[in-house]
Short mmCIF file of C-alpha atoms in Angstrom, two decimals:
data_model
loop_
_atom_site.label_atom_id
_atom_site.label_comp_id
_atom_site.label_asym_id
_atom_site.label_seq_id
_atom_site.Cartn_x
_atom_site.Cartn_y
_atom_site.Cartn_z
CA MET A 127 -113.40 -45.49 -69.95
CA SER A 128 -110.07 -44.76 -71.62
CA PHE A 129 -108.26 -41.42 -71.71
CA ALA A 130 -105.31 -42.80 -73.67
CA PHE A 131 -104.79 -42.10 -77.37
CA THR A 132 -105.99 -45.45 -78.69
CA PRO A 133 -106.31 -46.48 -82.35
CA LYS A 134 -110.05 -46.00 -82.06
CA GLU A 135 -109.55 -42.45 -80.80
CA GLN A 136 -107.08 -41.79 -83.60
CA SER A 137 -109.70 -42.96 -86.09
CA ARG A 138 -112.24 -40.54 -84.56
CA VAL A 139 -109.78 -37.65 -84.96
CA GLU A 140 -109.13 -38.59 -88.60
CA VAL A 141 -112.84 -38.82 -89.41
CA ALA A 142 -113.39 -35.38 -87.88
CA ALA A 143 -110.52 -33.98 -89.95
CA PHE A 144 -112.08 -35.46 -93.09
CA LEU A 145 -115.29 -33.56 -92.23
CA GLY A 146 -113.29 -30.35 -91.79
CA ILE A 147 -113.44 -30.35 -87.97
CA HIS A 148 -110.37 -30.00 -85.78
CA LEU A 149 -110.82 -32.51 -82.96
CA ASP A 150 -108.54 -32.68 -79.94
CA PRO A 151 -108.61 -36.27 -78.63
CA ILE A 152 -109.93 -37.08 -75.17
CA SER A 153 -106.83 -37.16 -72.98
CA TYR A 154 -105.50 -37.17 -69.44
CA VAL A 155 -105.99 -33.39 -69.35
CA ASP A 156 -109.73 -34.10 -69.42
CA LEU A 157 -109.29 -36.67 -66.66
CA SER A 158 -107.38 -34.15 -64.52
CA THR A 159 -110.21 -31.62 -65.03
CA ILE A 160 -112.74 -34.16 -63.82
CA ILE A 161 -110.60 -35.05 -60.79
CA VAL A 162 -109.94 -31.42 -59.78
CA LEU A 163 -113.57 -30.32 -60.04
CA GLY A 164 -114.81 -33.55 -58.47
CA THR A 165 -112.48 -33.02 -55.51
CA MET A 166 -113.77 -29.48 -55.14
CA TYR A 167 -117.34 -30.75 -54.90
CA VAL A 168 -116.36 -33.45 -52.39
CA PHE A 169 -114.81 -30.76 -50.16
CA GLU A 170 -117.97 -28.67 -50.47
CA PHE A 171 -120.11 -31.68 -49.56
CA ILE A 172 -118.15 -32.13 -46.33
CA ALA A 173 -118.63 -28.43 -45.55
CA LEU A 174 -122.36 -28.69 -46.32
CA CYS A 175 -122.75 -31.63 -43.95
CA TYR A 176 -121.16 -29.50 -41.22
CA GLN A 177 -123.45 -26.58 -42.06
CA LEU A 178 -126.54 -28.81 -41.98
CA ARG A 179 -125.51 -30.22 -38.63
CA ASN A 180 -125.13 -26.68 -37.26
CA ARG A 181 -128.05 -25.13 -39.16
CA ASP A 182 -129.60 -23.83 -35.92
CA TYR A 183 -126.62 -21.52 -35.45
CA LEU A 184 -128.30 -18.21 -36.26
CA PRO A 185 -125.73 -16.67 -38.63
CA LEU A 186 -125.90 -19.93 -40.64
CA ARG A 187 -129.65 -20.29 -40.31
CA VAL A 188 -130.39 -16.95 -42.01
CA LYS A 189 -128.38 -18.16 -45.04
CA ASN A 190 -131.04 -20.88 -45.53
CA VAL A 191 -128.76 -23.91 -45.45
CA PRO A 192 -131.30 -26.33 -47.04
CA VAL A 193 -131.57 -24.06 -50.10
CA MET A 194 -127.78 -23.85 -50.30
CA PHE A 195 -127.71 -27.65 -50.07
CA SER A 196 -130.02 -27.83 -53.10
CA LEU A 197 -127.69 -25.36 -54.85
CA TYR A 198 -124.86 -27.84 -54.30
CA PHE A 199 -126.76 -30.68 -55.94
CA GLY A 200 -127.64 -28.38 -58.82
CA GLY A 201 -123.91 -27.75 -59.23
CA VAL A 202 -123.17 -31.50 -59.20
CA SER A 203 -125.83 -32.06 -61.87
CA TRP A 204 -124.36 -29.23 -63.92
CA LEU A 205 -120.87 -30.76 -63.64
CA LEU A 206 -122.11 -34.17 -64.79
CA GLY A 207 -123.96 -32.58 -67.70
CA ASP A 208 -120.89 -30.57 -68.69
CA ILE A 209 -118.69 -33.67 -68.55
CA PHE A 210 -121.05 -35.89 -70.56
CA THR A 211 -121.93 -33.31 -73.21
CA GLY A 212 -118.68 -31.32 -73.23
CA GLY A 213 -116.44 -33.83 -74.95
CA LEU A 214 -114.50 -34.99 -71.90
CA VAL A 215 -115.56 -38.65 -72.04
CA HIS A 216 -116.56 -41.23 -74.64
CA LEU A 217 -120.32 -41.67 -74.95
CA GLY A 218 -120.64 -44.62 -77.31
CA GLN A 219 -120.19 -47.35 -74.69
CA SER A 220 -123.21 -46.31 -72.58
CA PRO A 221 -126.84 -45.95 -73.74
CA VAL A 222 -127.42 -43.48 -70.89
CA LEU A 223 -124.61 -41.20 -72.05
CA ARG A 224 -125.80 -41.46 -75.66
CA ASN A 225 -129.17 -40.10 -74.51
CA CYS A 226 -128.13 -36.49 -75.07
CA LYS A 227 -131.62 -35.19 -74.40
CA PHE A 228 -131.35 -36.39 -70.80
CA THR A 229 -127.75 -35.40 -70.13
CA ALA A 230 -127.93 -32.04 -71.92
CA ILE A 231 -131.47 -30.84 -71.22
CA TRP A 232 -131.94 -32.07 -67.66
CA LEU A 233 -128.49 -32.56 -66.12
CA ARG A 234 -126.68 -29.68 -67.80
CA ILE A 235 -129.32 -27.06 -68.62
CA CYS A 236 -132.35 -27.39 -66.33
CA ILE A 237 -131.24 -28.97 -63.04
CA GLY A 238 -127.75 -27.59 -63.56
CA ALA A 239 -127.22 -24.19 -65.17
CA TYR A 240 -130.78 -22.83 -64.89
CA TYR A 241 -131.30 -23.90 -61.29
CA VAL A 242 -127.91 -22.66 -60.06
CA THR A 243 -128.15 -19.28 -61.78
CA SER A 244 -131.79 -18.90 -60.69
CA LEU A 245 -130.78 -19.37 -57.06
CA PHE A 246 -128.13 -16.66 -57.44
CA ALA A 247 -130.85 -14.36 -58.81
CA LEU A 248 -133.24 -15.31 -55.99
CA ARG A 249 -130.51 -14.58 -53.46
CA CYS A 250 -130.30 -11.04 -54.87
CA TYR A 251 -134.09 -10.72 -54.72
CA SER A 252 -134.17 -11.92 -51.11
CA LEU A 253 -131.65 -9.21 -50.14
CA TYR A 254 -133.72 -6.62 -52.03
CA TYR A 255 -136.81 -7.81 -50.15
CA VAL A 256 -135.06 -7.51 -46.79
CA PHE A 257 -133.13 -4.25 -47.23
CA CYS A 258 -135.39 -2.30 -49.60
CA LYS A 259 -138.83 -3.48 -48.47
CA GLY A 260 -137.84 -4.06 -44.85
CA LYS A 261 -139.49 -7.49 -44.68
CA ALA A 262 -138.20 -10.95 -43.88
CA PHE A 263 -137.84 -13.20 -46.92
CA ARG A 264 -139.66 -16.25 -45.60
CA GLY A 265 -142.92 -18.16 -45.64
CA ARG A 266 -145.24 -17.62 -48.58
CA VAL A 267 -142.97 -15.13 -50.35
CA MET A 268 -140.01 -17.50 -50.33
CA LEU A 269 -142.10 -20.52 -51.36
CA ILE A 270 -143.75 -18.63 -54.23
CA SER A 271 -140.37 -17.35 -55.46
CA LEU A 272 -138.82 -20.82 -55.38
CA GLY A 273 -141.98 -22.32 -56.89
CA VAL A 274 -142.05 -19.91 -59.84
CA ALA A 275 -138.37 -20.57 -60.57
CA GLY A 276 -138.79 -24.34 -60.24
CA LEU A 277 -141.94 -24.55 -62.37
CA SER A 278 -140.34 -22.40 -65.08
CA ILE A 279 -137.36 -24.74 -65.23
CA VAL A 280 -139.57 -27.85 -65.34
CA ALA A 281 -141.74 -26.28 -68.06
CA PHE A 282 -138.68 -25.51 -70.19
CA GLY A 283 -137.36 -29.03 -69.75
CA GLY A 284 -140.73 -30.59 -70.51
CA VAL A 285 -141.20 -28.62 -73.71
CA SER A 286 -137.64 -29.43 -74.79
CA MET A 287 -138.25 -33.15 -74.30
CA VAL A 288 -141.36 -33.27 -76.49
CA LEU A 289 -139.73 -31.35 -79.35
CA PRO A 290 -138.20 -33.42 -82.17
CA THR A 291 -134.62 -34.45 -81.48
CA ARG A 292 -133.19 -32.46 -84.37
CA MET A 293 -134.76 -29.31 -82.92
CA THR A 294 -132.90 -29.65 -79.61
CA VAL A 295 -129.88 -31.94 -79.08
CA TRP A 296 -128.87 -35.33 -80.40
CA TYR A 297 -126.05 -37.90 -80.33
CA GLU A 298 -123.65 -37.60 -83.28
CA GLU A 299 -122.34 -41.14 -83.59
CA ILE A 300 -119.58 -40.41 -86.10
CA LEU A 301 -117.97 -37.89 -83.72
CA ASP A 302 -119.11 -39.60 -80.48
CA MET A 303 -120.47 -36.37 -78.99
CA CYS A 304 -123.69 -34.45 -78.45
CA ASN A 305 -124.68 -31.88 -81.04
CA TYR A 306 -127.04 -28.92 -80.52
CA ASN A 307 -129.55 -27.25 -82.81
CA HIS A 308 -128.44 -23.64 -83.32
CA THR A 309 -131.89 -22.15 -82.70
CA TYR A 310 -132.26 -24.18 -79.51
CA VAL A 311 -128.89 -22.92 -78.30
CA LEU A 312 -130.10 -19.34 -78.82
CA CYS A 313 -133.20 -20.05 -76.72
CA VAL A 314 -131.09 -21.56 -73.92
CA LEU A 315 -128.71 -18.60 -73.90
CA LEU A 316 -131.63 -16.15 -73.99
CA VAL A 317 -132.89 -17.56 -70.68
CA ILE A 318 -129.38 -17.38 -69.16
CA TRP A 319 -129.05 -13.74 -70.20
CA ALA A 320 -132.55 -12.99 -68.87
CA ILE A 321 -131.50 -14.33 -65.45
CA TRP A 322 -128.36 -12.19 -65.59
CA ALA A 323 -130.43 -9.12 -66.57
CA TYR A 324 -132.71 -9.69 -63.58
CA THR A 325 -129.66 -9.92 -61.30
CA ALA A 326 -128.30 -6.71 -62.84
CA VAL A 327 -131.59 -4.88 -62.12
CA MET A 328 -131.60 -6.06 -58.49
CA THR A 329 -127.95 -5.05 -58.13
CA TRP A 330 -128.67 -1.58 -59.49
CA LYS A 331 -131.64 -1.08 -57.15
CA MET A 332 -129.49 -1.94 -54.13
CA ARG A 333 -126.37 0.00 -55.12
CA LYS A 334 -126.81 2.63 -52.36
CA ILE A 335 -128.37 0.49 -49.65
CA PRO A 336 -126.36 0.08 -46.41
CA PHE A 337 -126.05 -3.60 -45.46
CA CYS A 338 -125.46 -5.38 -42.17
CA PHE A 339 -122.74 -7.86 -43.08
CA ASN A 340 -121.10 -8.88 -46.38
CA GLU A 341 -124.27 -8.76 -48.49
CA ARG A 342 -122.78 -6.15 -50.83
CA VAL A 343 -119.97 -8.54 -51.71
CA GLU A 344 -122.53 -11.31 -52.31
CA ILE A 345 -124.53 -9.13 -54.70
CA PHE A 346 -121.64 -7.93 -56.83
CA THR A 347 -120.05 -11.38 -56.84
CA SER A 348 -123.28 -12.94 -58.14
CA PHE A 349 -123.53 -10.21 -60.76
CA GLY A 350 -119.93 -10.73 -61.91
CA ILE A 351 -120.07 -14.54 -61.92
CA LEU A 352 -123.28 -14.65 -63.95
CA LEU A 353 -121.83 -12.16 -66.43
CA VAL A 354 -118.63 -14.18 -66.97
CA VAL A 355 -120.52 -17.50 -67.18
CA SER A 356 -123.05 -16.06 -69.65
CA LEU A 357 -120.33 -14.54 -71.84
CA LEU A 358 -118.14 -17.64 -72.03
CA ASN A 359 -121.07 -19.99 -72.65
CA SER A 360 -122.30 -17.67 -75.40
CA VAL A 361 -118.86 -17.63 -77.06
CA CYS A 362 -118.43 -21.41 -76.84
CA LEU A 363 -121.91 -22.31 -78.06
CA LEU A 364 -122.28 -19.67 -80.76
CA VAL A 365 -118.79 -18.96 -82.09
CA PHE A 366 -117.53 -22.55 -81.75
CA SER A 367 -120.57 -24.69 -82.58
CA VAL A 368 -118.60 -27.86 -81.82
CA TYR A 369 -116.57 -26.43 -78.92
CA PRO A 370 -116.24 -29.90 -77.26
CA ALA A 371 -113.79 -30.69 -80.07
CA TYR A 372 -111.35 -28.08 -78.71
CA LEU A 373 -109.47 -29.07 -75.57
CA GLY A 374 -108.79 -25.49 -74.49
CA TRP A 375 -112.38 -24.29 -74.82
CA ARG A 376 -114.03 -27.27 -73.16
CA THR A 377 -111.57 -27.08 -70.26
CA ALA A 378 -111.99 -23.32 -69.84
CA LEU A 379 -115.78 -23.61 -69.89
CA LEU A 380 -115.88 -26.27 -67.18
CA TYR A 381 -113.56 -24.38 -64.87
CA THR A 382 -115.42 -21.10 -65.42
CA ASN A 383 -118.84 -22.63 -64.74
CA HIS A 384 -117.93 -24.57 -61.64
CA VAL A 385 -115.24 -22.48 -60.01
CA GLY A 386 -117.60 -19.54 -60.50
CA ALA A 387 -120.48 -21.41 -58.85
CA SER A 388 -118.18 -22.45 -56.00
CA ILE A 389 -117.02 -18.87 -55.42
CA GLY A 390 -120.64 -17.71 -55.35
CA TYR A 391 -121.44 -20.37 -52.76
CA TRP A 392 -118.48 -19.61 -50.50
CA VAL A 393 -118.96 -15.85 -50.62
CA VAL A 394 -122.32 -16.48 -48.96
CA MET A 395 -121.30 -19.26 -46.57
CA TRP A 396 -117.62 -18.88 -45.61
CA GLU A 397 -117.95 -16.24 -42.89
CA PRO A 398 -120.68 -17.89 -40.74
CA THR A 399 -119.12 -21.33 -41.34
CA TYR A 400 -115.66 -20.20 -40.24
CA ALA A 401 -117.15 -18.38 -37.24
CA CYS A 402 -119.21 -21.41 -36.25
CA MET A 403 -116.10 -23.57 -36.26
CA PHE A 404 -113.63 -21.29 -34.45
CA HIS A 405 -115.41 -18.29 -32.84
CA ARG A 406 -118.92 -19.54 -32.29
CA ASP A 407 -120.13 -17.55 -29.27
CA GLU A 408 -118.09 -14.41 -29.93
CA TYR A 409 -119.33 -14.10 -33.51
CA LEU A 410 -122.93 -14.74 -32.47
CA GLN A 411 -122.72 -11.90 -29.95
CA TYR A 412 -121.17 -9.65 -32.61
CA TRP A 413 -123.86 -10.71 -35.08
CA ILE A 414 -126.64 -9.79 -32.66
CA ASN A 415 -124.98 -6.47 -31.81
CA ILE A 416 -124.87 -5.53 -35.49
CA LEU A 417 -128.56 -6.38 -35.95
CA LYS A 418 -129.47 -4.23 -32.95
CA GLU A 419 -127.33 -1.37 -34.18
CA ASP A 420 -128.94 -1.47 -37.63
CA GLN A 421 -132.42 -2.22 -36.22
CA MET A 422 -132.71 -5.31 -38.41
CA GLU A 423 -133.84 -7.77 -35.72
CA ARG A 424 -137.29 -8.24 -37.25
CA GLU A 425 -135.99 -8.77 -40.80
CA TYR A 426 -133.43 -11.35 -39.67
CA GLU A 427 -135.81 -12.74 -37.02
CA TYR A 428 -133.07 -13.59 -34.58
CA SER A 429 -135.19 -12.92 -31.47
CA THR A 430 -137.89 -15.43 -32.43
CA ASN A 431 -135.32 -18.19 -32.86
CA LEU A 432 -133.14 -17.45 -29.83
CA ASN A 433 -134.32 -18.89 -26.52
CA PRO A 434 -134.07 -16.73 -23.36
CA GLU A 435 -131.40 -18.89 -21.73
CA THR A 436 -129.10 -18.52 -24.72
CA THR A 437 -129.64 -14.77 -24.72
CA MET A 438 -128.72 -14.49 -21.05
CA ASP A 439 -125.55 -16.49 -21.60
CA LEU A 440 -124.54 -14.31 -24.50
CA ILE A 441 -125.00 -11.09 -22.59
CA GLU A 442 -122.29 -12.20 -20.20
CA TYR A 443 -119.73 -12.04 -23.02
CA PRO A 444 -117.87 -8.75 -23.31
CA GLU A 445 -118.66 -6.42 -26.17
CA ILE A 446 -116.57 -7.38 -29.19
CA PRO A 447 -114.63 -4.44 -30.62
CA PHE A 448 -114.84 -3.85 -34.33
CA LYS A 449 -113.94 -1.10 -36.74
CA GLU A 450 -116.47 1.58 -37.40
CA ARG A 451 -118.45 0.62 -40.47
CA SER A 452 -118.99 2.97 -43.37
CA THR A 453 -122.52 3.92 -44.34
CA LEU A 454 -122.23 2.05 -47.62
CA GLY A 455 -120.11 -0.92 -46.63
CA SER A 456 -120.13 -3.68 -44.07
CA THR A 457 -117.82 -5.12 -41.44
CA THR A 458 -116.48 -8.59 -42.15
CA ILE A 459 -115.26 -11.07 -39.62
CA SER A 460 -111.67 -10.19 -40.49
CA ASP A 461 -112.31 -6.68 -39.14
CA ILE A 462 -113.32 -8.17 -35.80
CA TYR A 463 -110.21 -10.24 -35.42
CA THR A 464 -107.95 -7.39 -36.57
CA ALA A 465 -109.49 -5.16 -33.92
CA ASN A 466 -109.05 -7.86 -31.27
CA VAL A 467 -105.37 -8.17 -32.08
CA GLN A 468 -104.90 -4.42 -31.89
#
């Protein structure tokens, strides 16, 4: 797969110009985008393997590492879909890549964008369920929530596949790229904005709720990321109907989608992961102390997962000093270490 400006690529640019379309050729800038984002996902995969190996560590366990692992694979699918349908590579040499219904509907939209954004929304709902309803988000409630989201995504993908090609997305051979039906694009964006609206409602309902750890940051980060992703995708797909032809727009969209998803992931996982690696026992004692102080043991279910021997060992550790938390905020791990230094 070439990223050089070959005679064939020059011919593609000239044909697009004849049709009145400005087309930036596929170049090494596109290759660098693929390498940078691919490297980011490789790093996250290594971190996920560590988190899965230590998933019984309670501060990690309550983050539901298997679900976060599925979020990662949704992000990988989204990246592949964005690359194949976003004008970064040539499609004509592969029958799989020319199958735009598969790469766009399943890789990019359903398994990618819809699944990732739905998990962000479900994360907000799980926090609402814990802090507003005072119940643990587990068992039947969690399975039903994931099931409804999953079945909705599969239903959308199934309906899209049975629709005529010209009503959804197709391969435009003369430009060597995927092309979308305008009405179908509106339907896709409507679902994205509906997910954002749901996240906005959950965020508003929890605006005055005191949290135990960094959940407030998670909520507002999810809200902000979904807003930016929804806005930029709307601009690219509606204002620039053939945005893959523009190097700047296709590059900006990929970085926004996937750096945003990565930030959302790390906002949830960085603190317990860092603590598990470098301050395992001290942070666990701090974590339990905070739950006892806020009377959230039942919602986080730490006592049912912690064996008596571990509890006795932890009690021998001295109380970890930390700054007094505000009624609306939370104490992060950086507060603990700052207090220790002082």
